Structure formats: C-alpha cells, structure tokens
Amino acid sequence: VFDDVTLAANYVLLQFLEITAYAMDGYAFAAEALVGQALGARARATLRRAVRFSSFWCLVTGLLLAALVAGFGPFLIAQMAKSVPVQEAALQYLPWVVAAPIMGVAPWMLDGLFIGAVRTRQMRKASIESLLIYAVALAACALMAADQPGADERLQGLPWNGPWLELADGAMTTELVDDRVHADSLLRD
C-alpha cells in the first residue's frame, strides 16, 4: 500500500513533528522539575504557579508552532523535497502536522505534571487505556476505509490519523484516569 512517494512525504512531515516534540518536551521537563520541587517543599502556591506558568507557555508554543507550520509548511516542504509528487503528498497531510502541537499541549504537560508528582501508576493506567482506544479506533478506521472505493489512497493517510488520535486520546485518558490531578490534592497525598 505504501510506495516511495508516501514514504518520502512521511519522512518530510516527521521533521515537523520532531521539532514540535523537542519544543513541547522542554515544557514537560520544566514542569517535572518545578512540580517535584514544589511538592517536596509542600508549597501549594509554588505548585500552582509552576503548573500555570509551564502550561501557559506550552500552549503559547503549541499555537506558535501550529501557526508557523501552517504558514511556512508548504515552503519548507518544497525546500526539503524536490520531487513534486512528494511535495503534493506531504501537503495533503500537512493539516495533521498543524494540529499536532495544539493537540499535544495537554498530553505533554500532563506527562510532565504526572512525572513531577511521581504519579507513575496513573500514567501507566492512562497509557494502557490510551493504547487500547488508539488501537480500536485505528482498526475501525482501516476497516471502514477498506470497504470504500479508493481505499488504498485513504489507507496511505491512515498513519497521519493515528498520531493525531493518540494525542487527543492521551490527553483525555490521562485526565480522566485519576481525578487527583489538582494541585490541592497532590499536596494532600
């Protein structure tokens, strides 16, 4: 199902996701350190400030990255891939890459908060739930697309549905798996 053009287009688009991951992980790392330090000191105000500050700047960065990819993505794709079919294939799935930094704010930040608060059990549960939801949704998408005319073309885009779905699903399951994510309750445990 995947040909050389699809492979090359995916490689080009993955470069955008790599940059996004590096930028967003920076805020998750900062949240880990700040939340851990605040919890260790049992400083509620410091904890709230750390969560708000790192989350705010992660959101700003996510929106900025999405705007940059939306604005400059076509130009950058043309610079990275000289083949017109590769450029066209990459442009077809560029909206998924634009959505990734925005959809990724909550999962990246919750990851940093959970690690900083040493809530690994909740993270494990959320990861397992997220993986199961992702697998079922991806299989359902593949089955629905396979029964339709032109399924091969749509199935080539299915991998770009996956990361977007995983980011949305990760945020949802991480938040829903445990209602003790709030600053006050983190200090009580």
XYZ file of N, CA, C and O in Angstrom:
756
model
N 0.831 -1.189 0.000
C 0.000 0.000 0.000
C 0.871 1.247 0.000
O 0.528 2.234 -0.610
N 2.010 1.229 0.673
C 2.855 2.413 0.759
C 3.936 2.349 -0.303
O 4.658 1.369 -0.417
N 4.056 3.430 -1.046
C 5.067 3.499 -2.087
C 6.172 4.475 -1.689
O 6.156 5.017 -0.585
N 7.115 4.681 -2.592
C 8.247 5.567 -2.291
C 7.813 7.007 -2.024
O 8.377 7.683 -1.163
N 6.813 7.471 -2.739
C 6.337 8.843 -2.565
C 5.745 9.021 -1.170
O 6.036 9.997 -0.470
N 4.928 8.066 -0.760
C 4.313 8.130 0.575
C 5.377 8.088 1.664
O 5.310 8.855 2.636
N 6.344 7.213 1.493
C 7.425 7.103 2.472
C 8.211 8.410 2.568
O 8.481 8.914 3.662
N 8.545 8.988 1.423
C 9.298 10.246 1.415
C 8.481 11.384 2.019
O 8.994 12.192 2.802
N 7.192 11.447 1.698
C 6.331 12.511 2.245
C 6.218 12.376 3.760
O 6.262 13.382 4.486
N 6.076 11.161 4.241
C 6.007 10.944 5.686
C 7.303 11.346 6.372
O 7.286 11.923 7.463
N 8.426 11.064 5.746
C 9.718 11.447 6.325
C 9.827 12.971 6.438
O 10.282 13.498 7.453
N 9.380 13.665 5.408
C 9.409 15.133 5.432
C 8.526 15.654 6.566
O 8.930 16.516 7.347
N 7.309 15.132 6.679
C 6.380 15.600 7.706
C 6.849 15.246 9.115
O 6.598 15.993 10.067
N 7.548 14.138 9.244
C 8.068 13.760 10.563
C 9.090 14.764 11.085
O 9.263 14.894 12.301
N 9.738 15.492 10.193
C 10.690 16.508 10.639
C 9.973 17.599 11.437
O 10.486 18.092 12.448
N 8.776 17.953 10.997
C 7.977 18.938 11.733
C 7.582 18.400 13.105
O 7.599 19.124 14.105
N 7.216 17.126 13.149
C 6.821 16.522 14.425
C 8.001 16.417 15.383
O 7.833 16.558 16.595
N 9.184 16.179 14.856
C 10.379 16.128 15.707
C 10.630 17.475 16.373
O 10.896 17.558 17.569
N 10.534 18.527 15.608
C 10.736 19.876 16.162
C 9.682 20.167 17.218
O 9.971 20.696 18.293
N 8.434 19.814 16.918
C 7.346 20.004 17.877
C 7.623 19.240 19.167
O 7.459 19.776 20.265
N 8.041 17.996 19.032
C 8.298 17.172 20.220
C 9.412 17.765 21.074
O 9.297 17.804 22.303
N 10.475 18.237 20.443
C 11.569 18.838 21.212
C 11.096 20.080 21.962
O 11.419 20.278 23.135
N 10.334 20.924 21.286
C 9.859 22.163 21.915
C 8.898 21.866 23.062
O 9.020 22.421 24.158
N 7.934 20.989 22.824
C 6.917 20.720 23.835
C 7.492 19.916 25.007
O 7.072 20.111 26.149
N 8.429 19.040 24.724
C 9.058 18.278 25.806
C 9.825 19.189 26.756
O 9.957 18.878 27.935
N 10.323 20.298 26.257
C 11.018 21.242 27.130
C 10.125 21.714 28.263
O 10.549 21.817 29.414
N 8.877 21.990 27.952
C 7.932 22.425 28.986
C 7.560 21.276 29.915
O 7.374 21.478 31.113
N 7.455 20.083 29.363
C 7.181 18.923 30.212
C 8.338 18.695 31.188
O 8.115 18.416 32.369
N 9.565 18.834 30.704
C 10.729 18.674 31.589
C 10.748 19.741 32.678
O 11.043 19.457 33.836
N 10.435 20.971 32.282
C 10.388 22.050 33.269
C 9.301 21.780 34.297
O 9.513 21.977 35.507
N 8.144 21.319 33.837
C 7.045 21.013 34.759
C 7.444 19.899 35.720
O 7.123 19.958 36.913
N 8.141 18.887 35.219
C 8.594 17.796 36.089
C 9.416 18.349 37.247
O 9.181 18.024 38.411
N 10.395 19.169 36.913
C 11.293 19.702 37.940
C 10.565 20.640 38.893
O 10.711 20.533 40.120
N 9.782 21.559 38.351
C 9.099 22.544 39.183
C 8.032 21.914 40.072
O 7.905 22.266 41.252
N 7.281 20.978 39.519
C 6.239 20.301 40.312
C 6.880 19.439 41.389
O 6.442 19.448 42.546
N 7.918 18.711 41.029
C 8.610 17.890 42.027
C 9.184 18.722 43.154
O 9.065 18.376 44.330
N 9.784 19.849 42.808
C 10.350 20.730 43.823
C 9.258 21.317 44.719
O 9.388 21.352 45.945
N 8.154 21.754 44.117
C 7.058 22.335 44.901
C 6.404 21.287 45.802
O 6.069 21.574 46.962
N 6.226 20.079 45.284
C 5.625 19.025 46.110
C 6.554 18.651 47.259
O 6.098 18.431 48.385
N 7.850 18.586 46.961
C 8.812 18.281 48.019
C 8.808 19.334 49.121
O 8.943 19.018 50.301
N 8.621 20.568 48.738
C 8.581 21.664 49.712
C 7.183 21.864 50.293
O 7.004 22.681 51.186
N 6.204 21.107 49.759
C 4.793 21.225 50.166
C 4.311 22.667 50.042
O 3.607 23.190 50.899
N 4.711 23.294 48.947
C 4.389 24.701 48.698
C 3.271 24.797 47.668
O 3.521 24.727 46.461
N 2.057 24.950 48.144
C 0.874 24.974 47.292
C 0.939 26.109 46.265
O 0.661 25.905 45.080
N 1.283 27.310 46.697
C 1.329 28.458 45.780
C 2.387 28.245 44.698
O 2.157 28.551 43.522
N 3.522 27.702 45.082
C 4.589 27.433 44.111
C 4.148 26.363 43.118
O 4.424 26.465 41.919
N 3.448 25.357 43.613
C 2.949 24.294 42.740
C 1.956 24.855 41.724
O 2.066 24.586 40.526
N 1.005 25.624 42.193
C 0.022 26.211 41.279
C 0.699 27.116 40.252
O 0.359 27.094 39.063
N 1.644 27.918 40.699
C 2.357 28.813 39.799
C 3.144 28.004 38.758
O 3.151 28.350 37.580
N 3.779 26.943 39.179
C 4.548 26.105 38.255
C 3.640 25.475 37.205
O 3.977 25.451 36.013
N 2.494 24.978 37.633
C 1.558 24.347 36.697
C 1.026 25.388 35.712
O 1.005 25.164 34.501
N 0.599 26.525 36.220
C 0.045 27.566 35.348
C 1.100 28.106 34.382
O 0.841 28.258 33.189
N 2.269 28.402 34.905
C 3.321 29.009 34.094
C 3.764 28.067 32.974
O 3.809 28.452 31.806
N 4.077 26.829 33.323
C 4.561 25.893 32.301
C 3.451 25.540 31.313
O 3.698 25.422 30.112
N 2.221 25.406 31.783
C 1.103 25.091 30.883
C 0.818 26.253 29.936
O 0.573 26.047 28.740
N 0.843 27.464 30.458
C 0.595 28.636 29.618
C 1.622 28.719 28.495
O 1.270 28.883 27.323
N 2.891 28.599 28.843
C 3.921 28.734 27.814
C 3.957 27.549 26.864
O 4.310 27.690 25.688
N 3.557 26.383 27.321
C 3.442 25.235 26.423
C 2.327 25.487 25.408
O 2.486 25.210 24.217
N 1.204 26.029 25.877
C 0.101 26.351 24.979
C 0.515 27.421 23.967
O 0.247 27.293 22.764
N 1.173 28.464 24.436
C 1.631 29.526 23.534
C 2.579 28.948 22.481
O 2.462 29.240 21.286
N 3.489 28.095 22.918
C 4.433 27.483 21.983
C 3.711 26.577 20.994
O 4.027 26.573 19.801
N 2.744 25.805 21.474
C 1.971 24.941 20.584
C 1.230 25.737 19.528
O 1.230 25.373 18.335
N 0.601 26.829 19.936
C -0.111 27.676 18.974
C 0.857 28.326 17.988
O 0.576 28.411 16.782
N 1.999 28.774 18.495
C 3.014 29.385 17.629
C 3.558 28.368 16.622
O 3.685 28.664 15.428
N 3.870 27.172 17.087
C 4.368 26.134 16.177
C 3.325 25.781 15.121
O 3.653 25.609 13.943
N 2.061 25.672 15.539
C 0.998 25.371 14.578
C 0.890 26.472 13.528
O 0.760 26.195 12.331
N 0.964 27.722 13.970
C 0.892 28.849 13.032
C 2.094 28.855 12.085
O 1.940 29.102 10.875
N 3.265 28.565 12.617
C 4.466 28.531 11.771
C 4.398 27.410 10.740
O 4.747 27.611 9.570
N 3.947 26.241 11.169
C 3.834 25.117 10.230
C 2.763 25.420 9.186
O 2.950 25.140 7.999
N 1.646 26.001 9.615
C 0.594 26.344 8.658
C 1.088 27.396 7.665
O 0.827 27.303 6.460
N 1.821 28.379 8.148
C 2.285 29.460 7.288
C 3.475 29.110 6.412
O 3.515 29.455 5.232
N 4.442 28.436 7.013
C 5.691 28.159 6.293
C 5.842 26.702 5.865
O 6.813 26.354 5.212
N 4.901 25.850 6.254
C 4.980 24.431 5.915
C 5.147 24.162 4.436
O 6.047 23.408 4.032
N 4.303 24.750 3.588
C 4.462 24.497 2.152
C 5.849 24.893 1.617
O 6.456 24.160 0.840
N 6.353 26.033 2.072
C 7.683 26.476 1.644
C 8.760 25.495 2.130
O 9.646 25.101 1.372
N 8.671 25.099 3.398
C 9.674 24.185 3.955
C 9.608 22.807 3.303
O 10.648 22.179 3.069
N 8.401 22.354 2.993
C 8.262 21.076 2.294
C 8.934 21.160 0.933
O 9.655 20.233 0.527
N 8.736 22.262 0.231
C 9.365 22.442 -1.083
C 10.886 22.481 -0.976
O 11.588 22.030 -1.883
N 11.402 22.981 0.144
C 12.851 23.019 0.337
C 13.416 21.651 0.681
O 14.538 21.324 0.290
N 12.647 20.851 1.423
C 13.126 19.524 1.836
C 12.955 18.470 0.758
O 13.730 17.520 0.699
N 11.915 18.597 -0.054
C 11.634 17.588 -1.081
C 11.552 18.279 -2.439
O 10.708 19.146 -2.646
N 12.393 17.883 -3.342
C 12.391 18.494 -4.673
C 11.436 17.781 -5.624
O 11.085 18.311 -6.665
N 10.985 16.604 -5.265
C 10.055 15.844 -6.086
C 8.644 16.403 -5.909
O 8.127 16.479 -4.788
N 7.997 16.774 -7.019
C 6.650 17.339 -6.958
C 5.637 16.356 -6.382
O 4.817 16.744 -5.541
N 5.653 15.069 -6.752
C 4.699 14.139 -6.131
C 4.890 14.013 -4.606
O 3.911 13.900 -3.861
N 6.124 14.080 -4.139
C 6.387 14.028 -2.692
C 5.847 15.289 -2.032
O 5.204 15.223 -0.970
N 6.072 16.428 -2.656
C 5.547 17.687 -2.118
C 4.025 17.645 -2.028
O 3.443 18.034 -1.020
N 3.365 17.165 -3.073
C 1.900 17.091 -3.087
C 1.382 16.148 -2.008
O 0.398 16.449 -1.329
N 2.054 15.014 -1.856
C 1.631 14.052 -0.828
C 1.827 14.642 0.567
O 0.967 14.479 1.444
N 2.940 15.325 0.781
C 3.195 15.929 2.091
C 2.188 17.045 2.372
O 1.688 17.162 3.498
N 1.869 17.839 1.376
C 0.905 18.927 1.567
C -0.490 18.393 1.892
O -1.242 19.027 2.621
N -0.803 17.227 1.361
C -2.115 16.629 1.616
C -2.313 16.347 3.106
O -3.415 16.478 3.624
N -1.233 15.975 3.799
C -1.332 15.615 5.212
C -0.767 16.676 6.154
O -0.698 16.463 7.354
N -0.393 17.820 5.605
C 0.123 18.907 6.431
C -0.859 19.363 7.509
O -0.432 19.686 8.619
N -2.173 19.386 7.273
C -3.095 19.781 8.354
C -2.969 18.933 9.618
O -3.153 19.437 10.727
N -2.630 17.660 9.471
C -2.426 16.811 10.657
C -1.226 17.313 11.457
O -1.241 17.293 12.690
N -0.197 17.748 10.747
C 1.010 18.237 11.417
C 0.733 19.592 12.076
O 1.274 19.880 13.151
N -0.121 20.399 11.463
C -0.510 21.677 12.067
C -1.277 21.421 13.370
O -1.095 22.126 14.368
N -2.129 20.405 13.376
C -2.939 20.095 14.560
C -2.113 19.496 15.695
O -2.471 19.639 16.872
N -1.019 18.841 15.387
C -0.252 18.104 16.403
C 0.218 18.959 17.582
O 0.040 18.542 18.730
N 0.811 20.133 17.374
C 1.256 20.903 18.544
C 0.099 21.366 19.431
O 0.243 21.445 20.649
N -1.038 21.644 18.819
C -2.193 22.083 19.602
C -2.780 20.911 20.376
O -3.054 21.011 21.575
N -2.950 19.790 19.692
C -3.497 18.607 20.347
C -2.510 18.038 21.371
O -2.907 17.330 22.290
N -1.238 18.345 21.206
C -0.218 17.794 22.089
C 0.020 18.551 23.373
O 0.726 18.061 24.260
N -0.552 19.737 23.518
C -0.298 20.533 24.722
C -0.684 19.757 25.978
O 0.117 19.612 26.901
N -1.908 19.266 26.032
C -2.366 18.575 27.241
C -1.565 17.299 27.526
O -1.108 17.113 28.659
N -1.357 16.417 26.549
C -0.574 15.216 26.870
C 0.848 15.512 27.336
O 1.335 14.898 28.280
N 1.521 16.456 26.671
C 2.891 16.764 27.088
C 2.916 17.366 28.490
O 3.746 16.997 29.309
N 2.008 18.282 28.748
C 2.009 18.909 30.071
C 1.582 17.934 31.160
O 2.184 17.898 32.239
N 0.558 17.134 30.896
C 0.136 16.165 31.904
C 1.232 15.133 32.166
O 1.411 14.695 33.294
N 1.967 14.783 31.121
C 3.106 13.881 31.295
C 4.112 14.496 32.263
O 4.555 13.841 33.215
N 4.455 15.754 32.059
C 5.395 16.427 32.954
C 4.858 16.549 34.366
O 5.586 16.341 35.345
N 3.580 16.873 34.494
C 2.987 17.012 35.825
C 2.937 15.681 36.556
O 3.243 15.602 37.746
N 2.550 14.625 35.860
C 2.472 13.307 36.492
C 3.850 12.803 36.896
O 4.011 12.221 37.971
N 4.849 13.006 36.052
C 6.200 12.557 36.407
C 6.728 13.378 37.580
O 7.296 12.829 38.525
N 6.532 14.693 37.534
C 6.987 15.546 38.632
C 6.314 15.196 39.950
O 6.914 15.313 41.016
N 5.057 14.774 39.878
C 4.308 14.403 41.080
C 4.491 12.928 41.436
O 3.870 12.440 42.371
N 5.331 12.238 40.688
C 5.615 10.810 40.882
C 4.305 10.003 40.876
O 4.055 9.180 41.740
N 3.464 10.266 39.884
C 2.189 9.552 39.724
C 2.324 8.538 38.587
O 1.574 8.561 37.621
N 3.262 7.644 38.719
C 3.536 6.694 37.647
C 2.425 5.665 37.474
O 2.180 5.207 36.360
N 1.757 5.305 38.535
C 0.667 4.334 38.418
C -0.454 4.906 37.547
O -0.981 4.231 36.666
N -0.818 6.154 37.780
C -1.845 6.789 36.988
C -1.409 6.943 35.530
O -2.200 6.771 34.611
N -0.127 7.243 35.330
C 0.389 7.351 33.961
C 0.318 6.015 33.246
O -0.036 5.948 32.064
N 0.663 4.949 33.934
C 0.609 3.619 33.336
C -0.823 3.278 32.931
O -1.073 2.800 31.831
N -1.767 3.527 33.841
C -3.165 3.241 33.534
C -3.639 4.061 32.340
O -4.313 3.541 31.438
N -3.286 5.324 32.310
C -3.690 6.183 31.201
C -3.051 5.724 29.895
O -3.697 5.736 28.843
N -1.805 5.295 29.947
C -1.121 4.830 28.739
C -1.763 3.572 28.186
O -1.948 3.437 26.970
N -2.113 2.656 29.047
C -2.755 1.417 28.598
C -4.125 1.715 28.004
O -4.475 1.217 26.932
N -4.909 2.551 28.694
C -6.226 2.919 28.166
C -6.087 3.637 26.833
O -6.840 3.378 25.889
N -5.139 4.535 26.746
C -4.918 5.289 25.528
C -4.532 4.367 24.377
O -5.034 4.503 23.258
N -3.651 3.419 24.630
C -3.233 2.472 23.602
C -4.404 1.641 23.113
O -4.567 1.416 21.906
N -5.248 1.192 24.031
C -6.408 0.389 23.637
C -7.385 1.193 22.790
O -7.883 0.713 21.766
N -7.668 2.413 23.205
C -8.571 3.273 22.429
C -7.974 3.547 21.053
O -8.664 3.475 20.029
N -6.689 3.832 21.018
C -5.999 4.101 19.761
C -6.079 2.894 18.829
O -6.407 3.026 17.649
N -5.798 1.710 19.328
C -5.804 0.504 18.502
C -7.201 0.217 17.946
O -7.346 -0.093 16.753
N -8.212 0.346 18.776
C -9.581 0.089 18.324
C -9.996 1.128 17.277
O -10.567 0.783 16.236
N -9.710 2.391 17.545
C -10.093 3.451 16.601
C -9.349 3.312 15.280
O -9.941 3.482 14.201
N -8.075 2.991 15.325
C -7.295 2.840 14.105
C -7.790 1.642 13.296
O -7.928 1.718 12.071
N -8.087 0.539 13.971
C -8.621 -0.633 13.283
C -9.982 -0.325 12.664
O -10.271 -0.729 11.531
N -10.816 0.412 13.385
C -12.133 0.776 12.858
C -11.986 1.661 11.622
O -12.700 1.465 10.629
N -11.064 2.620 11.670
C -10.826 3.487 10.508
C -10.357 2.664 9.312
O -10.807 2.873 8.180
N -9.463 1.732 9.546
C -8.946 0.891 8.467
C -10.049 0.026 7.874
O -10.151 -0.114 6.650
N -10.886 -0.537 8.716
C -11.983 -1.371 8.221
C -12.997 -0.557 7.428
O -13.498 -0.997 6.393
N -13.314 0.628 7.912
C -14.269 1.479 7.188
C -13.705 1.929 5.847
O -14.397 1.955 4.843
N -12.433 2.265 5.828
C -11.811 2.736 4.587
C -11.634 1.610 3.589
O -11.729 1.826 2.378
N -11.407 0.394 4.068
C -11.144 -0.737 3.185
C -12.356 -1.114 2.349
O -12.218 -1.657 1.252
N -13.559 -0.841 2.819
C -14.777 -1.217 2.103
C -15.191 -0.192 1.054
O -16.155 -0.407 0.334
N -14.498 0.910 0.957
C -14.883 2.001 0.069
C -14.004 2.024 -1.178
O -12.852 1.613 -1.141
N -14.560 2.533 -2.288
C -13.711 2.724 -3.480
C -12.583 3.715 -3.162
O -12.778 4.674 -2.426
N -11.417 3.463 -3.701
C -10.270 4.332 -3.455
C -9.652 4.107 -2.080
O -8.993 4.986 -1.541
N -9.859 2.928 -1.507
C -9.392 2.650 -0.143
C -7.877 2.748 -0.033
O -7.365 3.202 0.987
N -7.158 2.337 -1.078
C -5.694 2.369 -0.999
C -5.181 3.783 -0.744
O -4.282 3.983 0.060
N -5.778 4.771 -1.411
C -5.334 6.149 -1.221
C -5.625 6.620 0.201
O -4.834 7.294 0.834
N -6.800 6.276 0.715
C -7.146 6.704 2.076
C -6.320 5.963 3.116
O -5.969 6.530 4.141
N -6.029 4.704 2.882
C -5.238 3.949 3.850
C -3.812 4.488 3.933
O -3.180 4.389 4.976
N -3.317 5.091 2.867
C -1.985 5.689 2.938
C -1.965 6.858 3.912
O -0.953 7.148 4.515
N -3.085 7.540 4.092
C -3.172 8.648 5.033
C -3.477 8.212 6.446
O -3.390 9.005 7.383
N -3.813 6.961 6.637
C -4.189 6.473 7.961
C -3.114 6.686 9.015
O -3.440 7.052 10.144
N -1.833 6.509 8.718
C -0.830 6.777 9.758
C -0.869 8.208 10.280
O -0.526 8.462 11.426
N -1.325 9.175 9.465
C -1.401 10.550 9.956
C -2.627 10.772 10.823
O -2.676 11.702 11.604
N -3.628 9.928 10.689
C -4.763 9.984 11.613
C -4.338 9.472 12.981
O -4.815 9.939 14.001
N -3.438 8.511 12.993
C -3.015 7.854 14.230
C -2.380 8.773 15.253
O -2.852 8.840 16.385
N -1.323 9.505 14.906
C -0.701 10.381 15.908
C -1.664 11.442 16.442
O -1.661 11.751 17.626
N -2.502 11.983 15.562
C -3.463 12.992 15.999
C -4.446 12.381 16.981
O -4.729 12.943 18.034
N -4.933 11.192 16.647
C -5.856 10.485 17.534
C -5.172 10.148 18.853
O -5.759 10.282 19.927
N -3.930 9.749 18.788
C -3.196 9.391 20.003
C -3.008 10.599 20.922
O -3.121 10.492 22.136
N -2.729 11.760 20.347
C -2.569 12.956 21.170
C -3.882 13.326 21.861
O -3.914 13.616 23.052
N -4.965 13.320 21.108
C -6.270 13.649 21.699
C -6.662 12.615 22.744
O -7.112 12.949 23.844
N -6.454 11.374 22.405
C -6.796 10.280 23.305
C -5.909 10.306 24.548
O -6.371 10.078 25.660
N -4.635 10.620 24.371
C -3.718 10.677 25.513
C -4.125 11.740 26.515
O -4.102 11.527 27.724
N -4.534 12.883 26.010
C -4.980 13.952 26.905
C -6.229 13.529 27.658
O -6.351 13.734 28.862
N -7.139 12.922 26.951
C -8.408 12.533 27.549
C -8.209 11.460 28.621
O -8.701 11.587 29.731
N -7.466 10.406 28.304
C -7.321 9.324 29.264
C -6.443 9.713 30.442
O -6.700 9.293 31.558
N -5.434 10.526 30.204
C -4.581 10.941 31.317
C -5.381 11.759 32.315
O -5.249 11.592 33.521
N -6.229 12.634 31.809
C -7.009 13.469 32.713
C -8.118 12.673 33.393
O -8.429 12.887 34.554
N -8.731 11.748 32.664
C -9.864 11.018 33.212
C -9.467 9.860 34.119
O -10.264 9.417 34.926
N -8.243 9.357 33.975
C -7.856 8.159 34.716
C -7.812 8.404 36.224
O -8.042 7.517 37.012
N -7.541 9.625 36.617
C -7.449 9.910 38.044
C -7.865 11.348 38.289
O -7.324 12.252 37.688
N -8.817 11.550 39.141
C -9.298 12.905 39.402
C -8.425 13.645 40.412
O -8.739 14.741 40.812
N -7.298 13.059 40.798
C -6.434 13.703 41.797
C -5.300 14.482 41.154
O -4.216 14.549 41.678
N -5.537 15.095 40.009
C -4.503 15.835 39.297
C -4.380 17.258 39.820
O -3.405 17.919 39.583
N -5.358 17.732 40.558
C -5.370 19.119 41.005
C -4.304 19.375 42.062
O -3.930 18.514 42.837
N -3.836 20.601 42.090
C -2.723 20.971 42.968
C -3.021 20.689 44.431
O -2.157 20.166 45.155
N -4.224 21.013 44.890
C -4.542 20.804 46.297
C -4.453 19.321 46.675
O -3.911 18.961 47.710
N -4.987 18.466 45.835
C -4.979 17.049 46.177
C -3.586 16.437 46.054
O -3.270 15.476 46.736
N -2.743 16.986 45.160
C -1.383 16.473 45.065
C -0.614 16.711 46.357
O 0.190 15.884 46.769
N -0.891 17.825 47.002
C -0.207 18.130 48.247
C -0.741 17.298 49.416
O -0.020 17.078 50.382
N -1.968 16.832 49.333
C -2.549 16.055 50.443
C -1.991 14.645 50.517
O -1.991 14.042 51.554
N -1.591 14.102 49.376
C -1.114 12.695 49.371
C 0.272 12.552 49.956
O 1.080 13.380 49.954
